[in-house]
XYZ file of C-alpha atoms in Angstrom:
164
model
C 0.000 0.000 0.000
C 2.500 2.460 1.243
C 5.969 2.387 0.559
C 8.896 3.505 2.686
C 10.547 6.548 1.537
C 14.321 5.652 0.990
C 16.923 8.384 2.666
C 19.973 9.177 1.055
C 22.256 8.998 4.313
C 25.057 11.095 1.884
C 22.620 13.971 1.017
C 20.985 13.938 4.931
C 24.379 14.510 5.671
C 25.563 17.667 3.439
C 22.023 19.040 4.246
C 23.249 18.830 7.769
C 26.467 20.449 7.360
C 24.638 23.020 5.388
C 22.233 23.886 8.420
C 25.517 23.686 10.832
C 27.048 26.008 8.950
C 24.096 28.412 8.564
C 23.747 28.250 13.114
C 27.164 29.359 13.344
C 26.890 32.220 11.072
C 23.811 33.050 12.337
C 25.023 32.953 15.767
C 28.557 34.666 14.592
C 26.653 37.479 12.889
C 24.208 38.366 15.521
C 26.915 38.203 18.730
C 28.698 40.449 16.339
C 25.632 42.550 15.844
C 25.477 42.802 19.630
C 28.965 43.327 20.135
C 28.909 46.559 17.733
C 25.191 47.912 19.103
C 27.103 48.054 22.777
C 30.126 49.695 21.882
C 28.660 52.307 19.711
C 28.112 55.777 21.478
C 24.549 56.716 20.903
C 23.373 53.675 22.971
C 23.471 54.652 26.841
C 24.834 52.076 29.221
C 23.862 50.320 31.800
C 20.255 48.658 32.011
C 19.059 50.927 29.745
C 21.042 49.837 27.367
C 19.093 46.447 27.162
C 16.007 48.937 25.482
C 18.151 48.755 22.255
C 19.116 45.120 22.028
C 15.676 44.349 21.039
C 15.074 41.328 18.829
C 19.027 40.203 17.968
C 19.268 39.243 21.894
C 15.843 37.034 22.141
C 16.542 35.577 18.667
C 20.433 34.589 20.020
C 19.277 33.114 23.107
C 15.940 31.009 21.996
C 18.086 29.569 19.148
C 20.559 28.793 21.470
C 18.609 27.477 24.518
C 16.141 25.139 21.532
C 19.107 23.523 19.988
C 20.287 22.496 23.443
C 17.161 21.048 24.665
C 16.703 19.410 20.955
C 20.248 17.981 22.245
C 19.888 16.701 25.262
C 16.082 15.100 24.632
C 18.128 12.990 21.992
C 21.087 12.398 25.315
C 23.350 14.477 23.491
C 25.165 17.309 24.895
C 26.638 18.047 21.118
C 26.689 17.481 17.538
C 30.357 15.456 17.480
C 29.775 11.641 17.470
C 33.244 11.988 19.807
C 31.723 13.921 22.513
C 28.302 13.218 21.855
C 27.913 10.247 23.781
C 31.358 9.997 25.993
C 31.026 8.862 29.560
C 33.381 11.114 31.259
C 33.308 14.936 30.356
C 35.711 15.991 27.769
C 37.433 18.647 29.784
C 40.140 19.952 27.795
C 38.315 20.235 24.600
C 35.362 22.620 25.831
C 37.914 24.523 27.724
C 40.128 24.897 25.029
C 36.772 25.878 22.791
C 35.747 28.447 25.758
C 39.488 30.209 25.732
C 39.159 30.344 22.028
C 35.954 32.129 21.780
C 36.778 34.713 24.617
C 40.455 35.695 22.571
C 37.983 35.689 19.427
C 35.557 37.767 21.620
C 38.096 39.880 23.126
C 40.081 40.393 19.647
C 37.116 41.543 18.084
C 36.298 44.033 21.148
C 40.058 45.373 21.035
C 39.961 46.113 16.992
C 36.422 47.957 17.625
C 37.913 49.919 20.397
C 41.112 50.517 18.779
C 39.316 52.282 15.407
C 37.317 54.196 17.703
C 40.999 55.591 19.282
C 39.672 54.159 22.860
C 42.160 52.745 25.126
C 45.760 51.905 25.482
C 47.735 48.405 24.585
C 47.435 47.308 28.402
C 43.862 48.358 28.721
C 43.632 46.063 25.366
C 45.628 43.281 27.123
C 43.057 43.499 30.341
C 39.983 43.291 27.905
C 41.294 40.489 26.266
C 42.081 38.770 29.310
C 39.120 39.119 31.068
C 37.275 38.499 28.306
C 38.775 34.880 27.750
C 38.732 34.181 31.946
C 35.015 35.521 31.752
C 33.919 33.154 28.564
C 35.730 29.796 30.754
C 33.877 30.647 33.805
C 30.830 30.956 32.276
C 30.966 28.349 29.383
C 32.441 25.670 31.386
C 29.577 25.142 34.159
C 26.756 24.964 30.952
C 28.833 22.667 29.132
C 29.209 20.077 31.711
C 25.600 20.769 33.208
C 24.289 19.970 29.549
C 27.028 16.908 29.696
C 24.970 16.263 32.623
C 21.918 16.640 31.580
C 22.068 14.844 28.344
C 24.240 11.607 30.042
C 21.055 10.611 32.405
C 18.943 11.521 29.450
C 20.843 8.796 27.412
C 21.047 6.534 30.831
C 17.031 7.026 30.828
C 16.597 5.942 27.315
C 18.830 2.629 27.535
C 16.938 1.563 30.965
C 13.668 1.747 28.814
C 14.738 0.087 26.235
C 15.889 -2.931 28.552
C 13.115 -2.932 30.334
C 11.116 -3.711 26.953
């Protein structure tokens, strides 16, 4: 009567690499949209600031907060068959992931402030510092609370599937 449709695995996979792609521009583009709204002069500091941030900062953090609980309801805390499913938390690779993104944070932060003829080199060096220190202290306790999460998600799925 009905037949099963038949899935290319090799064209489910490019579309997936497409889509990954596409998240981490998106996500790229609007941090970089945020980064530029709070450093430009017109927009006042402080809470009012948050008045301005508008759409860019709910659309950043709903994408963000779906695709994580779309992770961990499959017991995944990533997208890497390496991490996805490890038993211990892969320490060194999300901290070397969080120190990456604050210097990439940071760097951009320093060149905006630099062409606006803000700063000195050591107030630079600070920023930059502080920046990566401030992404690891934050990034690390999500990343092994969704490691967390997703592990007795997966521990949840194999008990029900003995118990059938």
């Amino acid at each position: 009567m009905t037949q099963k449709k038949v899935v290319d695995e090799r064209i489910v996979h490019e579309v997936g690499q497409v889509y990954r792609i596409a998240y981490y521009l998106f996500n790229a583009v609007v941090g970089l949209d945020l980064m530029i709204k709070s450093c430009v002069d017109r927009i006042p500091s402080g809470m009012a600031g948050f008045q301005y941030i508008g759409f860019e900062f709910i659309a950043f953090v709903v994408v963000n907060l779906v695709a994580q609980v779309l992770l961990w309801r499959k017991g995944l805390m990533d997208d890497e068959a390496g991490y996805a499913e490890a038993d211990t938390f892969p320490w060194k690779h999300y901290l070397l992931e969080s120190v990456a993104a604050g210097a990439a944070i940071g760097l951009i932060s320093c060149i905006l402030r630099a062409l606006r003829g803000e700063g000195s080199p050591l107030a630079y060096a600070i920023m930059l510092v502080s920046f990566v220190v401030c992404m690891v202290v934050c990034v690390m306790p999500v990343t092994y609370l969704s490691f967390r999460i997703a592990k007795r998600r997966r521990a949840q799925m194999y008990d029900s599937d003995d118990a059938q």
